[in-house]
Amino acid sequence: MASSTPEQNRSPEVRRDPLNNRWVIFSPARAKRPSDFKSKSPQNASSNSGSSCPFCIGNEHECAPEIFRVPTDPKSDWKLRVIENLYPALSRAVEKDDDPRCETSCLGYSDRVVEGFGFHDVVIETPVHSVQLSDLDPREVGDVLLAYKKRIEQIKEYEFIKYVQVFKNHGASAGASMSHSHSQLLALPVIPPTVSTRLCSTKEYFDQTGKCSLCEVQPKDLLIDEAKHFVSIVPFAAMFPFEIWIIPRDHSSHFHELDSERAIDLGGLLKLMLRKLAVQLNNPPFNFMIQTSPLQVTDSQQLVYTHWFLQIVPQLTGVGGFEMGTGCYINPVFPEDAAKVLREVNISTQM
């Protein structure tokens, strides 16, 4: 019989995430040592090879319409492109001045249905098929982040858009249908429930303490790394093993407030976190999401308690019936242990 590890000897804990008002069970007996927690299914390339990939340079005609590119000169080679999604989840056909509410009163659903107006865009992060986001230098990653910012600023002119979700799926099991490095923006006519919950939770914390919950984060054992304007941590009540949050040091409610200097700073830290995950966890599939505030959050009383952050989730465990039934997650790795493992991965971002 194998001897137990120190992590397995720890008692389970149930922690509350005050940001999302969610409980997480930490059950270390369900896993090996955190240092052995490798992905069993590293991200795998799909069937799109460079020659047949519509996202590669030279194949632009195979894509949906382009929104903008960097650099903007159409005669020069592009470094990144923002295009419409060929298979959008929502329709951009509704005009800006139209009312997107459905005429469904005869069915009794008028308060529960809105027309599926929105934007679903793709950010092609590099023209080269074999290059991943983590291969780019910090300034180039910053350019991708600034492309998100520019597109959000364009979209927020549509008054019926309530929220813009920026996300990246890396690897087939993380939801990526194309192996060429890309990310997406989905602009919604509603505020998603997790965002509403986050707003309510941060307001409650502010009402009780007079402070922003993310400004109050004291990393200590949860700290992975830090840059001039950002810190990276494993959150105190992480839902997933080796989940990472990158948080602006200065209070900021909307991601699209990001400037060029901070974009490069964030680009370097994001690159570092992705490379640490790849080295330590066997290049796992992952998702990252920019958790920002609804576009309509502009009142000074709301801005004081909302704080955006970037969330990275490596796909190491599945979500089962317990999680789906309760909304309460089981994490086999204590955040302090995950942070320690990631801190000890020595990697330079200068590549």
Short mmCIF file of C-alpha atoms in Angstrom, two decimals:
data_model
loop_
_atom_site.label_atom_id
_atom_site.label_comp_id
_atom_site.label_asym_id
_atom_site.label_seq_id
_atom_site.Cartn_x
_atom_site.Cartn_y
_atom_site.Cartn_z
CA MET A 1 0.00 0.00 0.00
CA ALA A 2 1.47 3.34 -1.08
CA SER A 3 2.16 5.89 1.63
CA SER A 4 0.02 9.01 1.61
CA THR A 5 1.41 12.42 0.70
CA PRO A 6 1.23 15.52 2.94
CA GLU A 7 -1.44 17.00 0.67
CA GLN A 8 -3.59 13.88 1.03
CA ASN A 9 -3.29 14.11 4.83
CA ARG A 10 -4.90 17.54 4.86
CA SER A 11 -8.54 17.69 5.90
CA PRO A 12 -11.12 18.75 3.33
CA GLU A 13 -12.32 22.34 3.45
CA VAL A 14 -15.37 24.13 2.12
CA ARG A 15 -14.52 27.69 1.07
CA ARG A 16 -16.81 30.47 -0.11
CA ASP A 17 -15.80 32.58 -3.08
CA PRO A 18 -17.08 36.05 -2.12
CA LEU A 19 -16.68 37.38 -5.65
CA ASN A 20 -19.04 34.86 -7.24
CA ASN A 21 -21.01 33.85 -4.13
CA ARG A 22 -20.12 30.21 -4.70
CA TRP A 23 -18.97 27.39 -2.41
CA VAL A 24 -16.03 25.15 -3.36
CA ILE A 25 -15.07 21.86 -1.70
CA PHE A 26 -11.33 21.19 -1.48
CA SER A 27 -10.80 17.45 -1.26
CA PRO A 28 -7.06 16.68 -1.59
CA ALA A 29 -7.57 12.94 -1.05
CA ARG A 30 -9.06 12.78 -4.57
CA ALA A 31 -5.76 13.66 -6.30
CA LYS A 32 -2.06 12.96 -6.41
CA ARG A 33 0.48 15.53 -5.28
CA PRO A 34 -0.11 18.91 -6.97
CA SER A 35 3.29 18.61 -8.65
CA ASP A 36 2.08 15.42 -10.34
CA PHE A 37 -1.21 16.88 -11.54
CA LYS A 38 -0.52 16.64 -15.27
CA SER A 39 -2.99 16.86 -18.11
CA LYS A 40 -3.81 13.42 -19.50
CA SER A 41 -5.01 14.94 -22.76
CA PRO A 42 -2.68 17.76 -23.81
CA GLN A 43 -4.05 20.13 -26.39
CA ASN A 44 -4.01 18.42 -29.74
CA ALA A 45 -3.99 19.98 -33.15
CA SER A 46 -7.16 19.49 -35.14
CA SER A 47 -7.22 18.42 -38.75
CA ASN A 48 -6.69 21.96 -40.04
CA SER A 49 -3.15 22.02 -41.36
CA GLY A 50 -1.41 25.23 -42.32
CA SER A 51 -2.10 24.73 -46.02
CA SER A 52 -5.86 24.27 -45.57
CA CYS A 53 -6.44 26.56 -42.59
CA PRO A 54 -8.61 29.61 -43.42
CA PHE A 55 -6.95 31.59 -40.61
CA CYS A 56 -3.49 31.40 -42.20
CA ILE A 57 -2.10 34.28 -44.19
CA GLY A 58 -3.01 33.94 -47.86
CA ASN A 59 -6.35 32.24 -47.09
CA GLU A 60 -8.24 35.36 -46.07
CA HIS A 61 -10.81 34.81 -48.84
CA GLU A 62 -12.02 31.67 -47.03
CA CYS A 63 -13.01 33.61 -43.91
CA ALA A 64 -16.06 35.62 -42.95
CA PRO A 65 -15.78 39.40 -43.51
CA GLU A 66 -12.92 41.25 -41.87
CA ILE A 67 -13.71 43.93 -39.27
CA PHE A 68 -10.18 45.30 -38.92
CA ARG A 69 -6.56 44.21 -39.01
CA VAL A 70 -3.24 45.21 -37.45
CA PRO A 71 -1.50 46.97 -39.05
CA THR A 72 -4.42 48.67 -40.76
CA ASP A 73 -2.75 49.08 -44.16
CA PRO A 74 -4.41 46.46 -46.43
CA LYS A 75 -1.31 46.38 -48.64
CA SER A 76 1.02 45.24 -45.85
CA ASP A 77 1.19 41.82 -44.21
CA TRP A 78 -1.13 41.61 -41.20
CA LYS A 79 -0.07 40.58 -37.69
CA LEU A 80 -3.59 39.96 -36.41
CA ARG A 81 -7.09 40.15 -37.81
CA VAL A 82 -10.54 40.58 -36.28
CA ILE A 83 -13.23 38.95 -38.39
CA GLU A 84 -16.88 37.98 -38.10
CA ASN A 85 -17.49 34.43 -36.92
CA LEU A 86 -18.58 32.30 -39.86
CA TYR A 87 -21.01 30.44 -37.56
CA PRO A 88 -22.18 33.15 -35.13
CA ALA A 89 -24.17 32.36 -32.01
CA LEU A 90 -26.08 35.64 -32.41
CA SER A 91 -27.19 37.72 -35.40
CA ARG A 92 -25.87 41.20 -36.20
CA ALA A 93 -28.72 41.70 -38.69
CA VAL A 94 -30.78 43.87 -36.34
CA GLU A 95 -30.12 47.54 -36.96
CA LYS A 96 -28.77 49.75 -34.20
CA ASP A 97 -31.98 51.75 -33.87
CA ASP A 98 -34.33 48.76 -33.88
CA ASP A 99 -35.83 47.36 -30.69
CA PRO A 100 -34.53 43.79 -30.31
CA ARG A 101 -37.40 42.67 -28.06
CA CYS A 102 -39.46 39.87 -29.55
CA GLU A 103 -43.15 40.10 -30.30
CA THR A 104 -44.06 37.09 -28.18
CA SER A 105 -46.78 38.47 -25.91
CA CYS A 106 -49.33 36.15 -27.51
CA LEU A 107 -47.30 33.20 -26.20
CA GLY A 108 -46.99 34.66 -22.75
CA TYR A 109 -43.20 34.89 -22.92
CA SER A 110 -42.73 38.61 -23.60
CA ASP A 111 -40.73 39.09 -20.40
CA ARG A 112 -38.51 36.08 -21.02
CA VAL A 113 -37.44 36.38 -24.66
CA VAL A 114 -35.34 38.93 -26.52
CA GLU A 115 -34.29 38.78 -30.13
CA GLY A 116 -30.92 37.15 -30.67
CA PHE A 117 -29.14 40.34 -31.66
CA GLY A 118 -25.44 40.52 -30.93
CA PHE A 119 -21.94 40.20 -32.30
CA HIS A 120 -19.76 37.09 -32.47
CA ASP A 121 -16.25 37.85 -33.65
CA VAL A 122 -12.95 36.01 -33.98
CA VAL A 123 -9.52 37.45 -33.24
CA ILE A 124 -6.85 35.66 -35.30
CA GLU A 125 -3.83 36.23 -33.09
CA THR A 126 -1.07 35.42 -35.57
CA PRO A 127 -0.76 34.78 -39.33
CA VAL A 128 1.44 31.70 -38.73
CA HIS A 129 -0.32 28.40 -38.09
CA SER A 130 2.31 26.88 -35.80
CA VAL A 131 2.62 29.95 -33.53
CA GLN A 132 0.60 30.02 -30.30
CA LEU A 133 -0.30 33.05 -28.20
CA SER A 134 2.31 32.08 -25.60
CA ASP A 135 4.99 32.10 -28.34
CA LEU A 136 4.47 35.81 -29.00
CA ASP A 137 6.51 38.42 -27.15
CA PRO A 138 4.79 40.57 -24.49
CA ARG A 139 4.26 43.49 -26.88
CA GLU A 140 2.62 41.20 -29.45
CA VAL A 141 0.36 39.66 -26.80
CA GLY A 142 -0.41 43.25 -25.79
CA ASP A 143 -1.47 43.98 -29.37
CA VAL A 144 -3.99 41.13 -29.14
CA LEU A 145 -5.34 42.61 -25.89
CA LEU A 146 -5.60 46.05 -27.51
CA ALA A 147 -7.54 44.49 -30.39
CA TYR A 148 -10.08 43.26 -27.82
CA LYS A 149 -10.23 46.79 -26.40
CA LYS A 150 -10.77 48.38 -29.82
CA ARG A 151 -13.53 45.95 -30.75
CA ILE A 152 -15.32 46.42 -27.42
CA GLU A 153 -15.20 50.19 -27.91
CA GLN A 154 -16.78 49.74 -31.33
CA ILE A 155 -19.49 47.41 -30.01
CA LYS A 156 -20.46 49.53 -27.01
CA GLU A 157 -21.91 52.14 -29.38
CA TYR A 158 -24.87 49.77 -29.83
CA GLU A 159 -27.17 50.63 -26.94
CA PHE A 160 -28.84 47.20 -26.86
CA ILE A 161 -25.56 45.40 -26.19
CA LYS A 162 -25.28 44.83 -22.44
CA TYR A 163 -22.16 42.71 -22.05
CA VAL A 164 -19.11 41.63 -24.08
CA GLN A 165 -17.42 38.35 -23.19
CA VAL A 166 -13.86 37.89 -24.44
CA PHE A 167 -12.66 34.29 -24.29
CA LYS A 168 -10.10 31.89 -25.69
CA ASN A 169 -10.51 28.13 -26.12
CA HIS A 170 -7.20 26.31 -26.56
CA GLY A 171 -7.34 22.64 -27.46
CA ALA A 172 -10.17 20.48 -28.77
CA SER A 173 -11.42 19.40 -25.33
CA ALA A 174 -11.54 23.07 -24.28
CA GLY A 175 -13.91 23.85 -27.15
CA ALA A 176 -11.51 24.97 -29.90
CA SER A 177 -12.63 23.85 -33.36
CA MET A 178 -9.59 25.38 -35.06
CA SER A 179 -5.99 24.71 -34.05
CA HIS A 180 -4.77 28.07 -35.42
CA SER A 181 -4.35 30.38 -32.43
CA HIS A 182 -7.43 32.57 -32.01
CA SER A 183 -9.83 34.00 -29.47
CA GLN A 184 -13.39 35.27 -29.61
CA LEU A 185 -15.73 38.07 -28.52
CA LEU A 186 -19.43 37.50 -27.96
CA ALA A 187 -21.52 40.64 -27.41
CA LEU A 188 -24.84 39.91 -25.70
CA PRO A 189 -28.19 41.73 -25.46
CA VAL A 190 -28.49 40.55 -21.84
CA ILE A 191 -26.28 40.50 -18.75
CA PRO A 192 -25.29 36.86 -18.02
CA PRO A 193 -26.34 35.49 -14.60
CA THR A 194 -22.77 34.90 -13.42
CA VAL A 195 -21.99 38.55 -14.13
CA SER A 196 -25.10 39.70 -12.28
CA THR A 197 -24.15 37.52 -9.33
CA ARG A 198 -20.63 38.94 -9.34
CA LEU A 199 -22.01 42.49 -9.32
CA CYS A 200 -24.32 41.71 -6.41
CA SER A 201 -21.54 39.98 -4.46
CA THR A 202 -19.03 42.78 -4.94
CA LYS A 203 -21.66 45.36 -3.98
CA GLU A 204 -22.47 43.41 -0.82
CA TYR A 205 -18.77 43.27 0.08
CA PHE A 206 -18.41 47.01 -0.55
CA ASP A 207 -21.52 47.83 1.50
CA GLN A 208 -20.10 45.82 4.41
CA THR A 209 -16.47 47.00 4.23
CA GLY A 210 -16.37 50.15 2.12
CA LYS A 211 -13.74 48.48 -0.08
CA CYS A 212 -13.46 46.64 -3.42
CA SER A 213 -13.10 42.89 -2.88
CA LEU A 214 -10.38 42.49 -5.53
CA CYS A 215 -8.43 45.54 -4.37
CA GLU A 216 -8.43 43.85 -0.95
CA VAL A 217 -6.92 40.59 -2.20
CA GLN A 218 -3.82 39.81 -0.14
CA PRO A 219 -1.96 37.22 -2.25
CA LYS A 220 0.62 35.90 0.27
CA ASP A 221 0.54 32.11 -0.24
CA LEU A 222 -1.76 32.51 -3.27
CA LEU A 223 0.64 34.70 -5.26
CA ILE A 224 2.22 33.23 -8.40
CA ASP A 225 3.94 36.24 -9.93
CA GLU A 226 3.59 39.99 -10.29
CA ALA A 227 4.27 42.75 -12.78
CA LYS A 228 4.21 46.52 -12.53
CA HIS A 229 0.46 46.85 -13.04
CA PHE A 230 -0.85 43.31 -12.44
CA VAL A 231 -0.59 40.34 -10.07
CA SER A 232 -1.34 36.69 -10.81
CA ILE A 233 -2.81 34.47 -8.11
CA VAL A 234 -4.60 31.19 -7.57
CA PRO A 235 -7.90 32.41 -6.07
CA PHE A 236 -8.68 31.49 -2.45
CA ALA A 237 -11.74 29.47 -3.50
CA ALA A 238 -10.60 28.33 -6.96
CA MET A 239 -13.27 26.24 -8.67
CA PHE A 240 -10.75 24.35 -10.78
CA PRO A 241 -7.26 22.90 -10.17
CA PHE A 242 -4.57 25.46 -11.05
CA GLU A 243 -7.10 28.14 -11.93
CA ILE A 244 -5.35 31.53 -12.25
CA TRP A 245 -6.60 35.09 -11.94
CA ILE A 246 -4.61 38.04 -13.28
CA ILE A 247 -5.81 41.16 -11.47
CA PRO A 248 -5.03 44.85 -12.15
CA ARG A 249 -3.26 46.39 -9.15
CA ASP A 250 -5.09 49.69 -9.67
CA HIS A 251 -8.86 49.70 -9.38
CA SER A 252 -10.42 49.41 -12.85
CA SER A 253 -14.00 48.39 -13.66
CA HIS A 254 -13.82 47.83 -17.42
CA PHE A 255 -11.24 45.91 -19.40
CA HIS A 256 -11.55 48.40 -22.27
CA GLU A 257 -9.97 51.06 -20.03
CA LEU A 258 -6.66 49.26 -20.69
CA ASP A 259 -3.93 51.50 -22.15
CA SER A 260 -0.89 50.55 -24.25
CA GLU A 261 1.57 50.43 -21.35
CA ARG A 262 -0.68 48.19 -19.28
CA ALA A 263 -1.45 46.02 -22.31
CA ILE A 264 2.25 45.17 -22.70
CA ASP A 265 2.56 44.56 -18.96
CA LEU A 266 -0.48 42.27 -18.99
CA GLY A 267 0.78 40.61 -22.16
CA GLY A 268 4.02 39.63 -20.42
CA LEU A 269 2.27 38.23 -17.36
CA LEU A 270 -0.34 36.37 -19.42
CA LYS A 271 2.41 34.84 -21.56
CA LEU A 272 4.28 33.78 -18.41
CA MET A 273 1.20 32.12 -16.87
CA LEU A 274 0.39 30.20 -20.06
CA ARG A 275 3.96 28.96 -20.33
CA LYS A 276 4.05 27.92 -16.68
CA LEU A 277 0.86 25.91 -17.16
CA ALA A 278 2.27 24.31 -20.32
CA VAL A 279 5.54 23.28 -18.63
CA GLN A 280 4.09 22.14 -15.31
CA LEU A 281 0.87 20.51 -16.54
CA ASN A 282 1.90 18.90 -19.84
CA ASN A 283 0.54 21.58 -22.17
CA PRO A 284 -3.10 21.20 -21.13
CA PRO A 285 -6.14 22.44 -23.00
CA PHE A 286 -7.32 25.65 -21.37
CA ASN A 287 -9.82 28.48 -21.48
CA PHE A 288 -9.29 32.07 -20.54
CA MET A 289 -12.02 34.63 -19.99
CA ILE A 290 -11.88 38.37 -19.38
CA GLN A 291 -14.31 39.01 -16.54
CA THR A 292 -15.27 42.64 -16.94
CA SER A 293 -18.25 44.83 -16.01
CA PRO A 294 -21.43 45.31 -18.05
CA LEU A 295 -21.16 48.19 -20.49
CA GLN A 296 -23.94 50.08 -18.67
CA VAL A 297 -22.00 50.13 -15.40
CA THR A 298 -20.90 53.75 -15.59
CA ASP A 299 -22.30 55.28 -12.40
CA SER A 300 -19.60 56.29 -9.92
CA GLN A 301 -21.39 54.40 -7.14
CA GLN A 302 -21.17 51.19 -9.17
CA LEU A 303 -17.64 51.73 -10.43
CA VAL A 304 -16.18 51.77 -6.91
CA TYR A 305 -16.94 48.09 -6.29
CA THR A 306 -16.52 46.49 -9.75
CA HIS A 307 -13.04 45.33 -10.74
CA TRP A 308 -12.17 43.36 -13.89
CA PHE A 309 -9.76 40.41 -14.05
CA LEU A 310 -8.56 37.73 -16.45
CA GLN A 311 -9.36 34.12 -15.51
CA ILE A 312 -7.39 31.12 -16.83
CA VAL A 313 -8.76 27.59 -16.38
CA PRO A 314 -6.67 24.58 -17.48
CA GLN A 315 -8.90 21.65 -18.42
CA LEU A 316 -7.69 18.98 -15.97
CA THR A 317 -10.94 17.63 -14.52
CA GLY A 318 -14.46 17.22 -15.77
CA VAL A 319 -17.67 18.70 -14.40
CA GLY A 320 -19.99 16.01 -13.06
CA GLY A 321 -23.54 15.67 -11.82
CA PHE A 322 -22.75 17.05 -8.37
CA GLU A 323 -21.38 20.29 -9.82
CA MET A 324 -24.24 20.63 -12.29
CA GLY A 325 -26.84 19.85 -9.65
CA THR A 326 -25.54 22.12 -6.91
CA GLY A 327 -23.37 24.79 -8.51
CA CYS A 328 -20.80 23.76 -5.89
CA TYR A 329 -17.47 22.56 -7.27
CA ILE A 330 -15.01 19.98 -5.96
CA ASN A 331 -11.34 20.92 -6.40
CA PRO A 332 -8.72 18.26 -5.54
CA VAL A 333 -5.86 20.78 -5.23
CA PHE A 334 -5.63 23.40 -2.50
CA PRO A 335 -4.97 26.87 -4.01
CA GLU A 336 -1.91 27.43 -1.80
CA ASP A 337 -0.35 24.22 -3.13
CA ALA A 338 -1.14 25.08 -6.75
CA ALA A 339 0.33 28.58 -6.33
CA LYS A 340 3.52 27.16 -4.80
CA VAL A 341 3.97 24.71 -7.68
CA LEU A 342 3.49 27.45 -10.29
CA ARG A 343 5.76 29.91 -8.46
CA GLU A 344 8.57 27.37 -8.60
CA VAL A 345 8.42 27.00 -12.39
CA ASN A 346 11.29 29.19 -13.60
CA ILE A 347 10.54 30.57 -17.05
CA SER A 348 11.56 33.73 -18.87
CA THR A 349 8.98 35.64 -20.93
CA GLN A 350 11.66 36.94 -23.29
CA MET A 351 11.30 34.67 -26.29
#
